[in-house]
Coordinates of C-alpha atoms in Angstrom, one line a residue:
Chain A
M1 CA -28.0 -43.8 43.5
P2 CA -28.1 -46.4 41.0
L3 CA -28.6 -44.8 37.3
K4 CA -32.2 -45.1 36.4
E5 CA -32.6 -47.7 33.9
S6 CA -33.3 -46.4 30.4
K7 CA -35.2 -48.6 27.9
Y8 CA -31.8 -47.8 25.2
S9 CA -29.0 -49.8 26.6
H10 CA -25.5 -47.7 26.2
A11 CA -24.3 -49.0 22.7
D12 CA -27.6 -48.6 21.3
L13 CA -27.7 -44.7 22.7
V14 CA -24.2 -44.1 21.1
Q15 CA -24.8 -46.0 17.8
K16 CA -28.1 -43.3 17.2
L17 CA -25.9 -40.2 18.7
D18 CA -23.5 -40.9 16.2
L19 CA -25.9 -41.7 13.2
R20 CA -27.2 -38.3 14.3
T21 CA -24.5 -36.3 14.7
K22 CA -23.5 -37.9 11.3
K23 CA -27.0 -37.2 9.1
K24 CA -26.7 -33.1 10.6
S25 CA -23.6 -33.1 9.7
F26 CA -23.5 -35.1 6.2
F27 CA -26.7 -31.8 5.3
G28 CA -24.4 -29.4 6.8
D29 CA -21.5 -30.4 5.1
K30 CA -23.3 -30.8 1.6
F31 CA -25.3 -26.7 2.2
F32 CA -22.1 -25.0 3.3
K33 CA -20.6 -26.4 0.6
G34 CA -23.2 -25.2 -2.2
L35 CA -23.3 -22.0 -0.6
V36 CA -19.2 -21.9 -1.0
I37 CA -19.9 -22.9 -4.9
G38 CA -22.9 -21.0 -5.4
A39 CA -20.5 -18.2 -4.4
S40 CA -17.7 -19.3 -6.4
L41 CA -20.2 -19.1 -9.3
Y42 CA -22.1 -16.1 -8.9
T43 CA -18.4 -14.4 -9.5
L44 CA -17.7 -16.1 -12.3
L45 CA -21.2 -15.5 -13.6
M46 CA -20.2 -11.7 -13.0
V47 CA -17.5 -11.9 -15.4
A48 CA -20.0 -13.5 -18.2
L49 CA -22.9 -10.7 -17.1
V50 CA -20.2 -7.5 -17.6
L51 CA -19.3 -9.1 -21.2
F52 CA -22.8 -10.2 -22.6
S53 CA -23.9 -7.2 -21.6
L54 CA -21.7 -5.3 -23.5
V55 CA -21.9 -7.1 -26.6
D56 CA -25.7 -7.3 -26.3
G57 CA -25.5 -3.5 -26.2
S58 CA -23.3 -2.5 -28.5
L59 CA -24.6 -4.7 -31.4
P60 CA -26.8 -1.8 -32.5
I61 CA -23.6 0.2 -33.8
F62 CA -21.6 -2.9 -34.8
V63 CA -24.4 -4.0 -37.3
K64 CA -24.8 0.1 -38.4
E65 CA -20.6 0.6 -38.7
G66 CA -18.8 -2.6 -38.7
F67 CA -15.3 -2.5 -38.0
N68 CA -15.3 1.1 -39.2
F69 CA -17.0 1.6 -35.7
V70 CA -13.1 1.1 -34.7
I71 CA -10.9 2.5 -37.0
G72 CA -13.5 5.9 -38.0
T73 CA -12.3 9.0 -36.5
N74 CA -15.9 11.0 -36.8
W75 CA -18.1 11.3 -33.8
N76 CA -21.4 13.0 -34.6
A77 CA -24.5 12.4 -32.8
V78 CA -26.3 14.8 -34.5
E79 CA -30.0 12.4 -35.7
G80 CA -29.9 11.6 -39.7
R81 CA -25.9 12.5 -39.5
E82 CA -25.1 9.8 -36.8
S83 CA -21.1 8.5 -37.3
F84 CA -18.9 7.0 -34.9
G85 CA -15.7 5.9 -34.7
A86 CA -13.7 5.5 -31.8
L87 CA -10.0 5.9 -32.8
P88 CA -9.3 9.4 -31.5
Y89 CA -10.7 7.7 -27.9
I90 CA -8.5 4.2 -28.3
V91 CA -5.2 6.8 -29.2
G92 CA -5.9 9.4 -26.7
T93 CA -6.0 6.4 -24.3
L94 CA -3.0 5.1 -25.2
V95 CA -1.2 8.1 -25.1
S96 CA -1.6 9.6 -21.8
S97 CA -1.3 6.0 -20.8
A98 CA 2.2 5.8 -22.5
I99 CA 3.2 9.3 -20.5
A100 CA 2.0 7.9 -17.2
M101 CA 3.8 4.5 -17.9
A102 CA 7.0 6.3 -18.5
I103 CA 6.9 8.6 -15.8
A104 CA 5.1 6.1 -13.4
V105 CA 7.4 3.1 -13.8
P106 CA 11.1 4.1 -13.4
I107 CA 9.9 6.3 -9.8
S108 CA 8.0 3.6 -8.4
I109 CA 10.5 0.9 -8.8
G110 CA 13.3 3.3 -7.7
I111 CA 10.4 3.6 -4.7
A112 CA 10.3 -0.2 -4.2
I113 CA 13.5 -0.3 -4.3
F114 CA 14.2 2.2 -1.6
I115 CA 11.5 1.2 0.8
N116 CA 13.0 -2.2 0.7
E117 CA 16.5 -2.2 0.5
M118 CA 18.1 1.3 1.1
I119 CA 16.3 2.3 4.5
P120 CA 16.3 0.7 8.2
K121 CA 12.9 -1.5 8.5
K122 CA 10.9 1.3 11.1
M123 CA 11.2 3.9 8.5
S124 CA 10.6 1.6 5.4
I125 CA 7.3 0.8 7.6
V126 CA 6.1 4.6 8.0
L127 CA 6.8 5.5 4.3
A128 CA 5.3 2.3 3.2
F129 CA 2.3 3.3 5.2
V130 CA 2.3 7.2 3.6
V131 CA 2.5 5.2 -0.2
E132 CA -0.7 3.4 1.1
L133 CA -2.3 6.3 1.8
L134 CA -1.6 7.5 -1.4
A135 CA -3.3 4.5 -3.2
A136 CA -6.5 5.4 -1.2
V137 CA -7.2 9.2 -1.9
P138 CA -10.1 8.6 -4.8
S139 CA -9.9 9.6 -8.2
I140 CA -12.2 12.0 -8.3
V141 CA -10.3 14.0 -5.8
Y142 CA -7.0 13.4 -7.6
G143 CA -9.2 15.0 -10.3
L144 CA -10.7 17.9 -8.1
W145 CA -7.1 18.9 -7.2
A146 CA -5.7 18.4 -10.7
L147 CA -8.1 20.9 -12.5
F148 CA -8.0 23.5 -9.5
V149 CA -4.3 23.3 -8.7
F150 CA -2.1 21.0 -10.1
R151 CA -2.5 22.3 -13.7
F152 CA -1.4 25.9 -13.1
W153 CA 1.5 24.5 -11.7
I154 CA 2.4 21.7 -14.7
R155 CA 1.2 25.0 -17.1
D156 CA 3.8 27.6 -15.3
F157 CA 7.0 25.8 -14.9
V158 CA 6.9 22.5 -17.0
E159 CA 5.0 23.2 -20.5
E160 CA 5.4 27.4 -20.4
P161 CA 9.0 26.9 -20.0
L162 CA 8.8 23.8 -22.6
H163 CA 7.1 25.6 -25.1
N164 CA 9.1 29.3 -24.8
S165 CA 12.6 27.1 -25.4
L166 CA 11.8 24.5 -27.5
G167 CA 8.6 25.1 -29.0
H168 CA 9.5 26.1 -32.6
V169 CA 12.5 22.8 -32.8
I170 CA 9.9 20.1 -31.4
P171 CA 6.7 19.8 -32.9
S172 CA 5.5 18.0 -29.5
F173 CA 6.1 21.2 -28.0
A174 CA 4.3 23.9 -30.4
K175 CA 0.7 24.2 -28.9
A176 CA 0.4 26.7 -26.8
P177 CA 0.0 25.0 -23.7
F178 CA -3.2 25.8 -21.7
G179 CA -3.0 23.4 -18.9
L180 CA -5.9 21.0 -19.5
D181 CA -4.5 18.7 -21.6
V182 CA -2.9 14.9 -22.2
F183 CA 0.8 16.1 -20.7
T184 CA -1.4 17.1 -17.8
A185 CA -3.8 13.7 -17.5
G186 CA -0.8 12.1 -18.3
I187 CA 1.2 12.9 -15.1
V188 CA -2.0 12.9 -12.9
L189 CA -2.6 9.2 -14.1
A190 CA 1.1 8.6 -13.2
I191 CA 0.7 10.0 -9.4
M192 CA -2.2 7.8 -9.0
I193 CA -0.7 4.5 -10.6
I194 CA 2.5 5.0 -8.7
P195 CA 1.3 3.4 -5.3
I196 CA -0.2 0.4 -7.5
I197 CA 2.9 -0.5 -9.2
T198 CA 5.3 0.2 -6.1
A199 CA 3.1 -2.4 -4.1
V200 CA 3.7 -4.7 -6.4
S201 CA 7.0 -4.1 -7.1
R202 CA 7.8 -4.1 -3.4
E203 CA 6.4 -7.7 -3.3
V204 CA 8.2 -8.3 -6.2
I205 CA 11.4 -7.7 -4.5
K206 CA 10.8 -8.8 -1.0
A207 CA 10.2 -12.9 -2.5
I208 CA 14.0 -12.6 -4.2
P209 CA 15.9 -15.1 -1.8
H210 CA 17.9 -13.9 0.6
S211 CA 21.2 -15.9 0.5
Q212 CA 21.0 -13.9 -3.3
K213 CA 21.8 -10.6 -1.7
E214 CA 24.0 -11.9 1.1
A215 CA 26.3 -13.3 -1.6
A216 CA 26.0 -9.8 -3.1
Y217 CA 27.3 -8.0 0.0
A218 CA 30.0 -11.1 0.6
L219 CA 31.5 -10.2 -2.4
G220 CA 32.1 -6.5 -1.1
A221 CA 28.9 -5.0 -3.7
T222 CA 27.9 -1.2 -1.9
R223 CA 24.2 -1.3 -1.3
W224 CA 23.2 -0.4 -4.7
E225 CA 26.0 -2.8 -6.3
M226 CA 23.7 -5.4 -4.8
V227 CA 20.5 -4.2 -6.1
K228 CA 21.8 -4.2 -9.5
A229 CA 23.4 -7.8 -9.1
A230 CA 21.2 -9.4 -7.2
I231 CA 17.7 -7.4 -7.3
L232 CA 17.2 -6.3 -10.8
P233 CA 17.7 -9.1 -13.0
P234 CA 15.5 -11.6 -11.5
A235 CA 13.2 -9.5 -10.6
K236 CA 13.2 -8.5 -13.7
T237 CA 10.0 -10.1 -14.9
G238 CA 8.0 -9.7 -11.8
L239 CA 8.7 -5.5 -12.5
M240 CA 7.3 -5.5 -15.6
G241 CA 4.1 -8.2 -14.6
A242 CA 3.4 -4.8 -12.2
S243 CA 3.6 -2.3 -14.3
F244 CA 1.3 -4.2 -16.5
L245 CA -1.0 -4.3 -13.8
G246 CA -0.6 -0.4 -13.2
L247 CA -1.1 0.1 -17.1
G248 CA -4.0 -1.7 -16.6
R249 CA -5.7 0.9 -14.2
A250 CA -4.4 3.8 -16.1
I251 CA -6.2 2.4 -19.4
G252 CA -9.4 2.4 -16.9
E253 CA -9.2 5.8 -15.1
T254 CA -12.2 7.7 -15.4
M255 CA -13.2 10.3 -13.5
L256 CA -9.8 12.6 -13.4
I257 CA -9.3 12.0 -16.6
T258 CA -12.7 13.5 -17.3
L259 CA -11.7 16.6 -15.3
V260 CA -8.2 17.3 -17.0
I261 CA -7.6 16.3 -20.4
G262 CA -9.9 18.8 -22.1
N263 CA -12.4 16.6 -23.6
A264 CA -12.0 16.9 -27.3
I265 CA -14.4 14.8 -29.6
G266 CA -13.9 13.3 -33.0
L267 CA -10.7 14.3 -34.8
A268 CA -9.6 16.5 -32.4
A269 CA -8.9 14.4 -29.9
I270 CA -6.2 12.4 -31.8
P271 CA -3.4 14.5 -29.6
T272 CA -1.2 16.4 -32.6
S273 CA 1.5 17.9 -29.9
L274 CA 1.7 16.6 -25.8
F275 CA -0.1 20.3 -24.9
S276 CA -3.6 19.1 -26.9
Q277 CA -6.7 18.8 -25.8
S278 CA -7.6 15.0 -26.1
Q279 CA -10.5 12.1 -24.9
T280 CA -10.2 8.9 -23.6
L281 CA -12.7 5.6 -24.4
S282 CA -13.7 6.4 -20.4
S283 CA -13.8 10.0 -20.3
I284 CA -16.2 10.3 -23.1
I285 CA -18.3 7.7 -21.6
A286 CA -18.4 9.0 -18.6
N287 CA -19.0 12.6 -20.4
E288 CA -21.8 11.4 -22.7
F289 CA -23.6 8.5 -21.0
N290 CA -26.3 10.5 -19.8
E291 CA -26.6 12.5 -22.3
A292 CA -26.7 10.2 -25.0
A293 CA -29.2 11.9 -27.8
N294 CA -30.4 8.7 -29.2
D295 CA -30.1 4.7 -28.9
L296 CA -27.5 4.5 -31.6
H297 CA -25.5 6.9 -29.1
L298 CA -25.7 5.4 -26.4
S299 CA -24.9 2.1 -28.5
A300 CA -22.4 3.6 -29.8
L301 CA -20.7 4.5 -25.8
I302 CA -21.6 1.0 -25.0
G303 CA -19.2 -0.2 -27.9
L304 CA -16.9 2.3 -26.7
G305 CA -17.2 0.4 -23.2
L306 CA -16.6 -3.3 -24.9
V307 CA -13.0 -1.3 -26.8
L308 CA -11.8 -0.7 -23.4
F309 CA -13.3 -4.2 -21.8
I310 CA -10.9 -5.8 -24.4
I311 CA -7.9 -4.0 -24.2
T312 CA -7.8 -4.1 -20.0
I313 CA -8.6 -7.4 -19.8
F314 CA -5.6 -8.5 -22.7
I315 CA -3.2 -6.6 -20.5
N316 CA -4.3 -7.6 -16.8
I317 CA -3.8 -11.1 -18.1
M318 CA -0.6 -10.6 -19.5
A319 CA 0.1 -8.8 -16.0
I320 CA -1.2 -12.2 -14.3
F321 CA 1.0 -14.5 -16.6
I322 CA 3.7 -12.7 -16.3
I323 CA 3.3 -12.5 -12.5
S324 CA 2.7 -16.3 -12.0
R325 CA 6.1 -16.9 -13.9
V326 CA 8.0 -15.4 -11.6
S327 CA 7.6 -17.7 -8.6
K328 CA 9.0 -20.4 -11.1
S329 CA 11.6 -18.2 -11.6
Y330 CA 13.0 -18.0 -8.3
S331 CA 12.7 -21.2 -7.3
N332 CA 15.8 -21.7 -10.0
L333 CA 17.9 -19.2 -8.1
R334 CA 17.1 -21.4 -4.7
E335 CA 18.9 -24.2 -6.1
Chain B
M1 CA 36.2 -30.3 -17.9
S2 CA 39.4 -29.4 -15.1
K3 CA 40.7 -27.1 -18.1
H4 CA 37.1 -25.3 -18.0
D5 CA 36.8 -24.7 -14.1
S6 CA 40.5 -23.6 -13.9
N7 CA 39.5 -20.9 -16.6
K8 CA 36.2 -19.7 -14.7
R9 CA 38.7 -19.6 -11.6
K10 CA 40.8 -17.3 -12.9
N11 CA 38.1 -15.3 -14.4
Y12 CA 36.8 -15.0 -11.3
K13 CA 40.1 -13.8 -9.6
S14 CA 40.2 -11.5 -11.9
I15 CA 37.1 -10.0 -11.5
I16 CA 37.2 -9.9 -7.7
Q17 CA 41.1 -8.4 -8.2
D18 CA 39.2 -5.6 -10.3
T19 CA 36.7 -5.2 -7.8
I20 CA 39.3 -4.3 -5.0
S21 CA 41.3 -2.1 -7.3
K22 CA 38.4 -0.1 -8.2
N23 CA 38.5 3.3 -6.4
A24 CA 36.0 2.4 -3.1
S25 CA 35.4 5.7 -2.3
R26 CA 34.0 6.5 -5.7
R27 CA 31.7 3.5 -5.7
K28 CA 30.6 4.6 -2.4
T29 CA 30.0 8.1 -3.8
K30 CA 27.9 6.7 -6.9
N31 CA 25.7 4.5 -4.4
N32 CA 25.0 8.0 -2.1
L33 CA 24.4 9.2 -5.1
I34 CA 21.4 6.6 -6.2
T35 CA 20.4 6.5 -2.4
V36 CA 19.5 10.6 -2.9
L37 CA 18.0 10.2 -6.1
L38 CA 15.4 7.5 -4.9
F39 CA 14.8 9.7 -2.0
C40 CA 14.0 12.2 -4.4
F41 CA 11.5 9.8 -6.3
V42 CA 9.7 9.2 -2.8
V43 CA 9.3 12.7 -2.3
I44 CA 8.1 13.5 -5.9
A45 CA 5.5 10.6 -4.7
I46 CA 4.6 11.9 -1.8
I47 CA 4.4 15.7 -2.7
P48 CA 1.0 15.5 -4.6
L49 CA -0.6 13.6 -1.5
G50 CA 0.6 16.7 1.0
S51 CA -0.7 19.3 -1.7
I52 CA -4.4 17.5 -2.0
L53 CA -4.0 17.8 2.1
I54 CA -3.4 20.5 2.2
E55 CA -6.0 22.4 -0.4
I56 CA -8.6 20.3 0.7
I57 CA -8.3 21.6 4.3
K58 CA -7.4 25.3 3.2
N59 CA -10.0 25.2 0.4
G60 CA -12.8 22.9 2.8
V61 CA -13.1 23.6 6.2
G62 CA -14.9 27.0 5.1
A63 CA -17.3 25.1 3.4
L64 CA -18.3 22.6 6.2
S65 CA -21.0 24.0 8.7
F66 CA -24.7 22.5 10.0
E67 CA -26.5 23.2 6.7
F68 CA -23.8 22.0 4.4
L69 CA -23.8 18.7 6.1
F70 CA -27.5 18.1 6.4
E71 CA -29.2 20.7 3.6
A72 CA -30.2 19.7 0.3
P73 CA -28.6 21.6 -2.6
G74 CA -30.0 25.0 -3.2
S75 CA -30.3 26.1 -6.8
I76 CA -27.1 26.3 -8.5
G77 CA -24.6 28.8 -8.6
S78 CA -26.8 30.6 -5.4
G79 CA -23.8 28.9 -3.5
G80 CA -26.7 28.3 -0.6
G81 CA -27.6 24.5 0.9
G82 CA -25.6 21.4 1.2
I83 CA -24.8 18.2 0.3
G84 CA -27.1 16.3 3.0
P85 CA -28.5 13.7 0.0
A86 CA -24.6 13.0 -1.0
I87 CA -23.8 12.0 2.4
Q88 CA -26.9 9.8 3.2
G89 CA -26.8 8.4 -0.8
T90 CA -23.1 7.4 0.2
L91 CA -24.1 5.6 3.2
L92 CA -26.7 3.9 2.1
V93 CA -25.3 2.9 -1.6
V94 CA -22.0 1.7 0.3
A95 CA -24.2 -0.3 2.7
F96 CA -26.5 -2.1 0.5
A97 CA -23.2 -2.8 -1.7
T98 CA -21.6 -4.7 1.2
L99 CA -24.6 -6.2 2.5
I100 CA -24.0 -8.3 -1.3
G101 CA -20.1 -8.1 -1.8
A102 CA -18.8 -9.1 1.8
P103 CA -20.8 -12.8 2.1
V104 CA -20.3 -13.8 -1.5
G105 CA -16.5 -12.8 -1.9
V106 CA -15.9 -13.9 1.5
L107 CA -17.6 -17.8 0.4
A108 CA -15.4 -17.1 -2.6
G109 CA -12.4 -16.8 -0.8
V110 CA -12.9 -20.0 1.5
Y111 CA -14.1 -21.9 -1.8
L112 CA -10.4 -21.1 -2.8
S113 CA -9.0 -21.8 0.7
E114 CA -11.1 -24.6 2.1
Y115 CA -12.3 -26.2 -1.2
S116 CA -10.2 -26.2 -4.2
D117 CA -8.3 -29.2 -3.3
S118 CA -11.4 -30.9 -4.8
S119 CA -11.3 -29.4 -8.5
R120 CA -8.1 -28.0 -9.7
T121 CA -9.1 -26.5 -12.6
F122 CA -12.1 -24.8 -10.9
A123 CA -10.1 -22.8 -8.4
Y124 CA -7.9 -21.8 -11.3
V125 CA -10.2 -20.6 -13.3
L126 CA -11.8 -18.9 -10.2
R127 CA -8.8 -17.2 -9.1
L128 CA -8.3 -16.1 -13.0
F129 CA -11.5 -14.5 -13.1
N130 CA -11.4 -13.1 -10.1
D131 CA -8.5 -11.2 -11.0
V132 CA -9.8 -10.5 -14.1
L133 CA -12.3 -8.7 -12.4
T134 CA -10.6 -7.1 -10.3
G135 CA -9.0 -5.4 -13.9
I136 CA -12.3 -4.6 -15.3
P137 CA -12.6 -0.8 -15.7
S138 CA -15.4 0.6 -13.4
I139 CA -16.8 2.8 -15.5
V140 CA -17.7 -1.1 -17.7
I141 CA -18.7 -2.1 -14.7
G142 CA -20.9 0.7 -14.5
I143 CA -22.7 -0.3 -18.0
T144 CA -23.6 -3.5 -17.3
G145 CA -25.3 -2.2 -14.1
Y146 CA -27.4 -0.2 -16.7
I147 CA -27.9 -2.3 -19.1
T148 CA -28.7 -5.3 -16.9
L149 CA -30.6 -3.0 -13.7
V150 CA -31.5 0.4 -14.8
L151 CA -33.1 -0.9 -18.0
T152 CA -35.4 -3.6 -16.9
L153 CA -36.2 -2.1 -13.9
G154 CA -37.0 1.1 -15.7
S155 CA -35.1 3.9 -13.7
F156 CA -31.9 4.9 -11.9
S157 CA -31.8 3.4 -8.7
I158 CA -30.2 2.3 -5.1
L159 CA -30.3 -1.0 -6.1
A160 CA -28.7 -0.1 -9.6
G161 CA -25.6 1.7 -7.7
A162 CA -25.6 -0.9 -4.8
F163 CA -25.4 -4.0 -7.7
V164 CA -22.3 -2.3 -8.9
L165 CA -20.1 -2.0 -6.5
S166 CA -20.7 -5.4 -5.2
I167 CA -19.2 -6.4 -8.3
I168 CA -16.1 -4.4 -7.6
M169 CA -16.0 -5.9 -4.3
I170 CA -16.3 -9.3 -4.4
P171 CA -12.8 -10.0 -5.9
I172 CA -11.0 -7.6 -3.3
I173 CA -12.9 -9.4 -0.6
A174 CA -12.4 -13.1 -2.0
R175 CA -8.6 -12.5 -2.3
V176 CA -7.9 -11.2 0.9
S177 CA -10.2 -13.4 2.3
E178 CA -8.4 -16.6 0.7
E179 CA -5.0 -15.2 1.7
T180 CA -6.0 -14.5 5.7
L181 CA -7.5 -18.1 6.0
K182 CA -4.7 -20.0 4.3
L183 CA -2.9 -18.3 7.2
V184 CA -4.8 -20.4 9.3
P185 CA -2.4 -22.9 11.0
N186 CA -3.0 -26.8 9.9
N187 CA -2.9 -28.2 13.2
L188 CA -5.8 -26.1 14.4
R189 CA -7.9 -27.6 11.9
E190 CA -7.0 -30.9 12.4
A191 CA -7.7 -30.6 16.1
A192 CA -11.1 -29.5 15.6
Y193 CA -11.3 -32.7 13.2
G194 CA -9.8 -34.9 15.9
L195 CA -13.4 -33.8 18.0
G196 CA -15.2 -35.0 15.6
L197 CA -16.3 -31.6 14.3
P198 CA -18.5 -31.8 10.2
K199 CA -15.8 -30.1 7.9
W200 CA -18.2 -26.9 7.4
K201 CA -18.2 -26.5 11.6
V202 CA -14.4 -26.8 11.2
I203 CA -14.5 -24.4 8.7
Y204 CA -16.7 -21.8 10.4
H205 CA -15.5 -22.3 14.2
V206 CA -12.2 -22.4 13.7
V207 CA -11.0 -21.4 10.2
I208 CA -13.5 -17.8 10.1
K209 CA -13.4 -17.3 13.5
G210 CA -10.0 -17.2 13.9
S211 CA -9.3 -14.8 10.8
K212 CA -11.9 -12.7 11.7
S213 CA -9.9 -9.8 11.3
G214 CA -8.1 -10.2 8.4
I215 CA -11.5 -10.8 6.9
L216 CA -12.7 -7.5 8.1
T217 CA -9.2 -6.4 6.7
G218 CA -10.6 -7.4 3.5
I219 CA -13.7 -6.0 3.9
V220 CA -12.9 -2.8 5.2
L221 CA -10.7 -2.5 2.4
A222 CA -13.2 -2.8 -0.2
I223 CA -15.8 -0.3 1.3
S224 CA -12.7 2.1 0.9
R225 CA -12.1 1.6 -2.3
I226 CA -15.9 1.8 -3.5
T227 CA -16.9 5.0 -1.0
G228 CA -14.3 7.0 -3.5
E229 CA -15.8 5.3 -6.9
T230 CA -17.8 7.7 -9.3
A231 CA -17.7 6.3 -12.9
P232 CA -19.9 3.4 -12.0
L233 CA -22.7 5.4 -10.1
I234 CA -23.0 8.0 -12.5
M235 CA -24.9 5.4 -15.0
T236 CA -26.7 3.4 -12.5
I237 CA -27.4 5.9 -9.4
L238 CA -27.2 9.2 -11.9
G239 CA -27.3 11.6 -9.0
T240 CA -30.4 14.0 -7.7
S241 CA -30.2 16.7 -5.6
L242 CA -33.5 15.5 -3.1
F243 CA -33.1 12.9 -0.4
F244 CA -33.7 9.5 -0.8
S245 CA -37.6 9.1 -2.1
G246 CA -38.0 5.0 -2.6
F247 CA -36.1 2.1 -4.6
N248 CA -36.7 3.4 -7.8
S249 CA -36.0 6.6 -8.0
P250 CA -32.4 8.3 -8.3
V251 CA -29.9 9.0 -5.4
D252 CA -27.1 11.4 -4.8
A253 CA -23.5 10.4 -3.7
L254 CA -20.6 12.4 -2.4
P255 CA -18.0 12.1 -5.0
L256 CA -20.6 12.0 -8.1
R257 CA -21.6 15.7 -6.2
I258 CA -18.0 16.6 -6.3
W259 CA -17.7 15.7 -9.7
R260 CA -21.5 18.1 -10.5
L261 CA -19.7 20.9 -8.4
A262 CA -16.5 20.7 -10.0
S263 CA -17.6 21.0 -13.2
Q264 CA -20.2 24.3 -12.4
P265 CA -18.3 27.8 -13.5
Y266 CA -19.7 29.2 -9.8
P267 CA -16.4 29.7 -6.9
S268 CA -19.1 29.0 -4.6
A269 CA -20.3 25.6 -6.4
H270 CA -16.6 24.9 -6.0
E271 CA -15.7 25.5 -2.4
Q272 CA -18.7 23.4 -1.8
G273 CA -17.0 21.1 -4.0
W274 CA -13.3 21.0 -1.9
G275 CA -16.1 20.6 1.6
A276 CA -17.3 17.3 0.3
A277 CA -14.0 16.0 -0.5
L278 CA -12.8 17.0 2.5
L279 CA -15.4 14.7 4.1
L280 CA -14.8 11.6 1.7
I281 CA -11.0 11.6 2.1
L282 CA -12.0 12.0 5.9
I283 CA -14.0 9.1 5.5
V284 CA -11.5 7.0 3.3
L285 CA -8.5 7.8 5.5
S286 CA -10.0 7.3 8.5
L287 CA -11.0 3.6 6.9
S288 CA -7.3 2.8 6.0
I289 CA -6.2 3.6 9.2
I290 CA -8.4 1.2 10.8
L291 CA -7.2 -0.9 8.2
R292 CA -3.6 -0.2 9.8
M293 CA -4.9 -1.3 13.2
F294 CA -6.4 -4.3 12.0
A295 CA -3.4 -5.1 10.4
Q296 CA -1.1 -5.2 13.4
Q297 CA -4.0 -7.0 15.1
R298 CA -3.1 -9.6 12.8
R299 CA 0.3 -9.7 13.1
I300 CA 0.1 -10.2 17.1
T301 CA -2.8 -13.1 16.7
F302 CA -0.1 -14.9 14.4
K303 CA 2.5 -14.5 16.4
S304 CA 0.6 -16.3 19.2
T305 CA -0.6 -19.0 17.2
T306 CA 2.4 -20.4 15.4

C-alpha cells in the first residue's frame, strides 16, 4: 500500500519536529536551570537569614550594654535592674567543650586507626556500624540517660574518689561532687562527639595512599610502627580538622547540657572547680527563652545566640579550610 | 652530590641494621599492647550505647500501653495519660519539614554536581555556605525561626517548626545528593546526550533516577537527624498537651515531651520519659537500619554500572 500523500514533505517534517523539540527543550532547560539555581540561592539565603535575624534581634541589648554584654558577668532579668553579661556562659561553653575534646580526640583517633588498620575488613564493617549507631542516638536521649544513670556512675566512681584522695591538694577537685556539673557535661559531650570525630578521621586515614603503608610494611614495620610512620604524620592536619568539626558540634550542643550541667546563673556559672555547676551559651538560651521576662531579656538571649553563632562559624570555617588542605598534602605523597 | 648520596645510603643502612638488631619480640609486644589499648577505646565508646539501650528498654517498656501511645498527657504528676500529641506532632513536623527540605536540598545537590562548571565561584560559595549551614548550632537556627515566623505570624506553629527543621535538613541532603550524583558514570550522560535528550531530561531521567537510592539515603539521613532535634523546637512549636488543632497553635513533639517529662520531679513522669525515649530511639534506629540497606543496594548498583 502506498503511503498517504501528506501536505508536508519529509524534509519539512523533520525540520518541524526538530524545531519543536528544540524550542521545548530550550524552555525545559531554562526552567530546570532556574529551579536548580533557585534552590541554591535559597540555601545561601538561609545563612543570610540566620545572621540577619540574630543581629536584628540582639540589637537592643547591644545598644544598652555595648561591649559589656560580652565581658559582663551579671545576669539579672528583674524589671528595673536588668543587667546582662555573657562571659560566664562563654567560659562555661569553653570549659565543657575543652573537657570533651581532651577525652574525645585521642579516643576517636584511636578508634579510627583501630577500625581502619588494625582489624580484618569484615569486623571493621560491623564496628563502624556500631559507632555510626552512636551518632544516630538523639542528644535528648543522651541527656535523659546522663541525668538518670550516668551522673551517678561519674559521681560514685570518678568524682568522689578524686575528691577524697586529691581534693585538698588540687583545687580543681576541691568542690564536693554532686554529679550535675561541668565535668559530667564534658564527659557526656565527649561520648556524643566521638562518632563524629571518628567518622571524619576514618575518611582522612582512608585517603592516605596505599604505597605509603606498603613501604612501611616492606621495611619490616609492625602494624603500630606502620601507623606511626606512614599514617599519623601525613594525616595530622586532617585529624586536626576532624577534631575541629567535633569541637564545633560540642560547642553548639544544647539539650544534653541543660539536663546535666546544673544550670548556674551569672557569676556562679564560671566554674571554679571541675565539680562546680555551670551553664553554656546554648543551655541558658534553651532554659530561659520561653520564660523571658521582658523584651530586653529576650534580646539578651538572642545576643547569646549571636555570640554562639560567631564562635561556631569561626571554628567550622577553620575546620573546612584545614580539611580542604589535606588532599593537597596527600598529592605530594603520591609524587 | 655523590658524597651526599653515599651519606644518605649509609644512613639508611644504619637505620636498617638498627631496626633488625632491635629486639623483635619487644616490638611485637608493643604492637600488641597498643592494639589492646585501641580495642579498649572502642569498648569505652560502645559502653554508653549498650547502657542507653538497656536502660531505655528496662525503664521504658513498662510505660508502653495503648493509652500511652494514643492519649493526651494527664495532669502533671498524675502519671496518667500518654504521649499521643507528641507522636502526632513529630510525624507532622518532620513530614512538613521534609516537604520543604528534600526538594530544595536535592536541587542544590544537582546544581553542585551538574551545573557547577558554569560558575566555579558560585559553586565554591555554595559549598562553603552549605558547610557553614551544617555547622550552625540548631538552637541558633531555632532563634531564627522564632524571629522570622513566630513573631511575624503571631503564634507558635507547626509551620515555624517545619521551617526550622528544613533548614537543618537542606545542607545534609545537598551534600549527599551531590556526592551520589557525581558517582554516576559520565558515559551514561554522554549516551543520553547522544540520543538527543536536552540537558534537563538527561539529568532527570539518567542522573537523578539512576542515583535514586543515594538521594533517598540523604533524605532518610536528614530525617533521622531532625527527628531527635529538640532545641529549635522549643522556640518554634513550644510544646503542648493538646492534639494538633490548626496551623496557628503550638504542637508537641517527642523529644520536646521527653525534655519536659525529665524536668518534672515525679517518678511517674520519668517513666513516661523513658517510654517516649524508647519510642524515639526505635524510630531513629530503624531509620539507620533502612539507611544501611540503601547503602548496600547502592554498592550493588555501582558495581553493575561500572
